[in-house]
Short mmCIF file of C-alpha atoms and ligand atoms in Angstrom, two decimals:
data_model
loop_
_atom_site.label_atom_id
_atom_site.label_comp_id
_atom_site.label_asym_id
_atom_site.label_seq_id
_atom_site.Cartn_x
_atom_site.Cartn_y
_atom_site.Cartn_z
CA UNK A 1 72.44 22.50 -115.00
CA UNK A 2 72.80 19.21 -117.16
CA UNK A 3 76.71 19.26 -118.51
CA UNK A 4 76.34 18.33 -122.14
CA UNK A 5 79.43 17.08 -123.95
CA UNK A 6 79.58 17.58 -128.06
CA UNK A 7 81.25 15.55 -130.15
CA UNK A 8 82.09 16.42 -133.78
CA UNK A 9 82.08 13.19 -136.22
CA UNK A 10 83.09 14.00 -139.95
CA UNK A 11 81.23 11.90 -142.79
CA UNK A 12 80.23 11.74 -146.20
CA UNK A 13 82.30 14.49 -148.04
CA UNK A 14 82.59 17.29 -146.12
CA UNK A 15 79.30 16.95 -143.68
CA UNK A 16 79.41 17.28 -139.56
CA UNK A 17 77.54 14.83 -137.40
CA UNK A 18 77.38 15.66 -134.16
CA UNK A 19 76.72 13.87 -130.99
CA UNK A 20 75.57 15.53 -128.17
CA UNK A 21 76.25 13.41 -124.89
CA UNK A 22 74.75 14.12 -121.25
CA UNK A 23 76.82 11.67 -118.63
CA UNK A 24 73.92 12.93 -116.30
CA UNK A 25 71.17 11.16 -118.32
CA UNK A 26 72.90 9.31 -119.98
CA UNK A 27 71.31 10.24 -123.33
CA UNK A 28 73.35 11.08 -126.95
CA UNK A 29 71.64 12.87 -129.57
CA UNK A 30 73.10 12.61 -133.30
CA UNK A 31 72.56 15.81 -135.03
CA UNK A 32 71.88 14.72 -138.96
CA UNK A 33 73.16 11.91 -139.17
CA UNK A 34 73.63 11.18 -142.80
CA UNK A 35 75.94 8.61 -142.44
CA UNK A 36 74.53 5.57 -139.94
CA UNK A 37 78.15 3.94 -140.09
CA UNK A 38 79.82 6.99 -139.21
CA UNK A 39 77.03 7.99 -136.22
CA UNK A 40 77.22 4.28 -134.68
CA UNK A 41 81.67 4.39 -135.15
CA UNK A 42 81.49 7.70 -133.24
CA UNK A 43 79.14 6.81 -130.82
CA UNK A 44 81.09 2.84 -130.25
CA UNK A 45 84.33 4.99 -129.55
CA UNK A 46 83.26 7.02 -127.27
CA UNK A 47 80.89 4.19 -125.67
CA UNK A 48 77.61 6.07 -125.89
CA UNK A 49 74.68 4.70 -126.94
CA UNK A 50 72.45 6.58 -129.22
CA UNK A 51 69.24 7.64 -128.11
CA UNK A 52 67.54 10.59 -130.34
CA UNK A 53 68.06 11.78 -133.89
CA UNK A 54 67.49 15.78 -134.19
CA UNK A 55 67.00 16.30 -137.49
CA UNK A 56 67.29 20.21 -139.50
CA UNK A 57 65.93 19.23 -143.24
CA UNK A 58 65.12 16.56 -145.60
CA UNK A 59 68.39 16.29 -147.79
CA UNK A 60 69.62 12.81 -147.67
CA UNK A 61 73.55 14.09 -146.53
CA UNK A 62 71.49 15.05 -143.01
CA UNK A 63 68.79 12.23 -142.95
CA UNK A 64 70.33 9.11 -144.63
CA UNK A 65 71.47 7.43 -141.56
CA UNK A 66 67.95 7.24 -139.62
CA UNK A 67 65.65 4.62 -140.58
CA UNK A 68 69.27 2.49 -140.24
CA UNK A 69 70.40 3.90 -136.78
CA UNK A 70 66.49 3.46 -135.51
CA UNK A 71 66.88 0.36 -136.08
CA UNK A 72 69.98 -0.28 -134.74
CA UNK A 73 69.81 1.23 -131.52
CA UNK A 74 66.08 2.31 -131.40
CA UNK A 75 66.70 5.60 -131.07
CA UNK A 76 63.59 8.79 -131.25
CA UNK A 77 63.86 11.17 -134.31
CA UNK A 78 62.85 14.62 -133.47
CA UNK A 79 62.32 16.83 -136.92
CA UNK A 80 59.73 19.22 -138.29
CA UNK A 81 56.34 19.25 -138.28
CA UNK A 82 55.70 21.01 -141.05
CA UNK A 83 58.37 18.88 -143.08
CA UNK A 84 57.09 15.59 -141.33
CA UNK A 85 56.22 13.80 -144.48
CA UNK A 86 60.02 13.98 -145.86
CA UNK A 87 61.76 13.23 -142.44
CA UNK A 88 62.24 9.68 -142.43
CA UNK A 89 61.26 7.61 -139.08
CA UNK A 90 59.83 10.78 -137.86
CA UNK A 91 58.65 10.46 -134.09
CA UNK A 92 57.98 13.65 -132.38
CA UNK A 93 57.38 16.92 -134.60
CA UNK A 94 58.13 20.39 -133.68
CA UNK A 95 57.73 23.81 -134.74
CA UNK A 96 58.71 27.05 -134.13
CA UNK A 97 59.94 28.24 -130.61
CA UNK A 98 58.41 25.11 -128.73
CA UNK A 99 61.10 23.58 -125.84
CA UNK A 100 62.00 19.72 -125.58
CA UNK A 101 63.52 18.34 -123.25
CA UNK A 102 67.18 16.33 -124.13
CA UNK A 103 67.67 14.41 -121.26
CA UNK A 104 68.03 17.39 -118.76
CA UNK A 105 69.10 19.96 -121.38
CA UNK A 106 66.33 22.53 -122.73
CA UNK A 107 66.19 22.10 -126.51
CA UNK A 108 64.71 25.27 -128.26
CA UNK A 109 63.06 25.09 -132.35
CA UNK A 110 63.92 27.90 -134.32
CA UNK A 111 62.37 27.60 -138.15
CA UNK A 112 64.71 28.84 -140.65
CA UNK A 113 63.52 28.64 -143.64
CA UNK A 114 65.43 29.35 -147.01
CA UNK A 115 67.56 26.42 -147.85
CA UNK A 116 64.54 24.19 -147.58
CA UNK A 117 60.97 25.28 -146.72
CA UNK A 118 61.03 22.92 -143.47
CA UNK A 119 64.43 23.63 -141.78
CA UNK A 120 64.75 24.35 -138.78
CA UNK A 121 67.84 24.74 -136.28
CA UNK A 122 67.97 23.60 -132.56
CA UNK A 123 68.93 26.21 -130.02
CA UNK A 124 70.08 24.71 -126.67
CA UNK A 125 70.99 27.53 -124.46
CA UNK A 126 72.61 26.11 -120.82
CA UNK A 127 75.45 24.81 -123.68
CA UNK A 128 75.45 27.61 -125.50
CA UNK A 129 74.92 25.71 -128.34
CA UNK A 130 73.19 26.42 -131.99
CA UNK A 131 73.06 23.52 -134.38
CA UNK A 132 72.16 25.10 -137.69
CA UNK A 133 72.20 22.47 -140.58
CA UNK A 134 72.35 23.69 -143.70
CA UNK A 135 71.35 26.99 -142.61
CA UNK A 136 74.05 29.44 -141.14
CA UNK A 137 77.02 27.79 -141.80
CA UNK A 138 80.68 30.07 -140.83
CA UNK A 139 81.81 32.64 -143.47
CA UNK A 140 78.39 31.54 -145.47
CA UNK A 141 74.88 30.13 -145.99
CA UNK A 142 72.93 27.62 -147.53
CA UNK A 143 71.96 28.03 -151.27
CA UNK A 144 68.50 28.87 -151.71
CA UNK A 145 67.01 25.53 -153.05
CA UNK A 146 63.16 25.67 -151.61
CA UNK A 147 63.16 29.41 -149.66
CA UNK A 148 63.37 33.00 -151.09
CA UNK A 149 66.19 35.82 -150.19
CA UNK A 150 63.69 37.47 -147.65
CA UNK A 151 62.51 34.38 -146.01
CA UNK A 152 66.42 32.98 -145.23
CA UNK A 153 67.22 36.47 -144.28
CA UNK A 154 64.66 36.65 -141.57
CA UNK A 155 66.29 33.27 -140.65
CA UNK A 156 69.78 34.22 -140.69
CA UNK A 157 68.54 37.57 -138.51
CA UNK A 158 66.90 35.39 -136.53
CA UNK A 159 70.04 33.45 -135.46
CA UNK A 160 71.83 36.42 -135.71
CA UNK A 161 70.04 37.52 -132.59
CA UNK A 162 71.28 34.86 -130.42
CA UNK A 163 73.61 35.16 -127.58
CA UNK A 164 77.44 35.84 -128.87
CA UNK A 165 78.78 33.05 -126.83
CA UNK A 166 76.22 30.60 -128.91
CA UNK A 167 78.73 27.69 -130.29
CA UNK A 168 77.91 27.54 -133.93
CA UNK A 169 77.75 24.03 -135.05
CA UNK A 170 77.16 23.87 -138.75
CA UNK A 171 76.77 20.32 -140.94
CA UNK A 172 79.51 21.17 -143.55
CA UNK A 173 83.30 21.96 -143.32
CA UNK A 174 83.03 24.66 -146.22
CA UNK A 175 84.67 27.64 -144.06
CA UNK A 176 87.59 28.17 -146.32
CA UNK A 177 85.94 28.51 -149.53
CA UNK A 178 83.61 30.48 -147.58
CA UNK A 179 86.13 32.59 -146.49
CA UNK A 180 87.50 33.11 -149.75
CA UNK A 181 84.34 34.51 -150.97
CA UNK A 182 83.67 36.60 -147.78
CA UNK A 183 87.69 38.54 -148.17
CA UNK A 184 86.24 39.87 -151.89
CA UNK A 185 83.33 41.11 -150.23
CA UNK A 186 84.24 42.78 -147.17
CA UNK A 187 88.68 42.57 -147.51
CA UNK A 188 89.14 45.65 -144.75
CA UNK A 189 86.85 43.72 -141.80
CA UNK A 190 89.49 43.31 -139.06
CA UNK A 191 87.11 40.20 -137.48
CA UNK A 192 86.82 38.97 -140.62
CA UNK A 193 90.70 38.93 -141.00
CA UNK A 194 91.21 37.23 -137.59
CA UNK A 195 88.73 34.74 -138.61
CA UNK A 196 90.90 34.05 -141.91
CA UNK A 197 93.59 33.76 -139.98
CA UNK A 198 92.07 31.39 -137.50
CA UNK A 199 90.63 29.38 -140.58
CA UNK A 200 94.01 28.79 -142.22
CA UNK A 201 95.71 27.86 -139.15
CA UNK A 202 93.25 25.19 -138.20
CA UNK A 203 93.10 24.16 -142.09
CA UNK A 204 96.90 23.81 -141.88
CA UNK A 205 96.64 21.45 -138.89
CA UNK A 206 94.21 19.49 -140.25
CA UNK A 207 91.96 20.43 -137.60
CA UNK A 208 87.87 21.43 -137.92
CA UNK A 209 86.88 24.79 -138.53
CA UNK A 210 84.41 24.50 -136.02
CA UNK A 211 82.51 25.40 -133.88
CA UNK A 212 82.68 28.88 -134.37
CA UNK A 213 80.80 31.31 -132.54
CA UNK A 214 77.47 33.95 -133.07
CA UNK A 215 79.71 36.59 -131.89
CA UNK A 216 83.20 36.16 -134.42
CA UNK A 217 79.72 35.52 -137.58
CA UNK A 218 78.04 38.30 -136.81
CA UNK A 219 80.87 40.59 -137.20
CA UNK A 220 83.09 38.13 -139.72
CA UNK A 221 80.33 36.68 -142.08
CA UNK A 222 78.69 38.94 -145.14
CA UNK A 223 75.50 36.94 -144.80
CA UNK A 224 74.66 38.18 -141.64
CA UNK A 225 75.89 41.72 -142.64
CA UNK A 226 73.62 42.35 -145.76
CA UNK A 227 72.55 45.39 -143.65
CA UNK A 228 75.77 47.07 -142.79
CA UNK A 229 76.30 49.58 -145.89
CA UNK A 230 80.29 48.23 -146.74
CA UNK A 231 78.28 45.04 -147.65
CA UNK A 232 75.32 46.89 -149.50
CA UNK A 233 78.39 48.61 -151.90
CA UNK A 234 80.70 45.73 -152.34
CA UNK A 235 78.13 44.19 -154.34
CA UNK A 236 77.16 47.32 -156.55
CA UNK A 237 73.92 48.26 -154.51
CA UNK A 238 72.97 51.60 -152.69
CA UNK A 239 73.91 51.92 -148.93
CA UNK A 240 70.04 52.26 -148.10
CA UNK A 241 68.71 49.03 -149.94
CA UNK A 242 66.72 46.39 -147.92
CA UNK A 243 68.96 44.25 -146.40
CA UNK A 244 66.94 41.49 -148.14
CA UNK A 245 67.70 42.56 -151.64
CA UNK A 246 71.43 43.20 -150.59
CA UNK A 247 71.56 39.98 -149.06
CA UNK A 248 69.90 37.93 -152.34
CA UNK A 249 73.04 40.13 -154.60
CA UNK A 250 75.23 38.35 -152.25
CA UNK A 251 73.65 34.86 -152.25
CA UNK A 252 73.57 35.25 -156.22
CA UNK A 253 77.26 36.24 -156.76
CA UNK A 254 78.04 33.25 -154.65
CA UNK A 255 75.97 30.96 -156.09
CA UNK A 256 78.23 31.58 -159.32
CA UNK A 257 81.67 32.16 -157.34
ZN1 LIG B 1 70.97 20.59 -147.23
FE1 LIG B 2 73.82 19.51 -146.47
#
């Protein structure tokens, strides 16, 4: 099994890059890379050279690094096929539940769709890895800018379903305004408490949020819960609505939080 090593490289105003280095193969993937500057610093440090792009959506805080860091360091971008016209320097597509392979590590597409019609996340099991873009993110989700509430909460089930040991590694540090929202919504969750807790401690330190894991969000984060009835009447709705509908009440009070 390939030992994969992640990196987490802040940029922009409150995104994640990440940089996923094999010392096997050699190889280092940056994970939307919307900064080139900050994906070329982090990789220099760390003296790895970049050799894919795996991109989750179109919006420019995720893919406004690649045409540079191509290039710079003629790296592959990997991104979706049925978004291929808005990924820039797009070289191999990919679509729902094919395998790549990152060097020696198995690289699984899951299509989430909701925040954008073409996202997608990138599953890598042996590391017990998710990245999730702008898609699951901890304490929260994406806003709905392309998708509908059913279609991103068939996405967010879908990652839901993942091991609990999956790392979650999400582009944006929003977990404590996340969390604030999350304590109105379900304030008697003990994992959501010990995830607050967690949260401000790290906050306090100056330290990232993340990752976090599928486990802690599946039992911490209301919008993976829309079908657990505490979340169903903390926004107003009947305990046997469709978790979709429950889900969209959520998304909408947060939207205006
Ligand atoms: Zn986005
Ligand atoms: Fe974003």
């Amino acid at each position: 099994m390939a030992r994969l090593e992640i990196a987490l490289v802040p940029a922009l105003a409150d995104n994640y890059i990440y940089l996923a280095h094999e010392p096997d193969s050699g190889i280092t993937a940056a994970v939307d890379p919307g900064s080139a500057a900050a994906a070329l610093a982090g990789c220099r440090e760390r003296g790895w050279r970049l050799t894919h792009i795996l991109a989750t959506h179109h919006h420019g805080d995720h893919v406004g690094g690649n045409l540079e860091l191509k290039r710079e360091t003629g790296c592959v971008v990997v991104g979706a096929r049925a978004d291929a016209a808005r990924i820039p320097g797009i070289d191999v597509e990919v679509g729902e539940g094919e395998t790549f392979l990152l060097g020696g590590s198995a690289a699984m597409v899951l299509e989430t769709p909701g925040h954008t019609i073409g996202h997608i996340a990138y599953w890598l099991p042996e590391a017990h890895a998710l990245f999730a873009g702008d898609t699951l993110f901890s304490l929260g989700c994406g806003r709905l800018f392309e998708g509908t509430p059913e279609q991103m909460w068939t996405s967010l089930a879908k990652l839901r379903d993942l091991p609990a040991e999956t790392r979650l590694f999400c582009a944006h540090e929003y977990t404590a305004a996340n969390g604030r929202f999350a304590r109105l919504v379900e304030r008697d969750n003990p994992a959501l408490l010990t995830r607050l807790d967690e949260v401000a401690r790290l906050g306090a330190a100056g330290r990232p949020t993340l990752p976090s894991t599928l486990g802690a969000e599946r039992a911490a984060n209301p919008f993976l819960r829309a079908d657990h009835p505490a979340v169903a009447r903390a926004v107003g709705l009947d305990p046997g609505t469709a978790p979709a509908k429950v889900f969209a009440e959520l998304r909408r009070r947060k939207d205006v939080f």
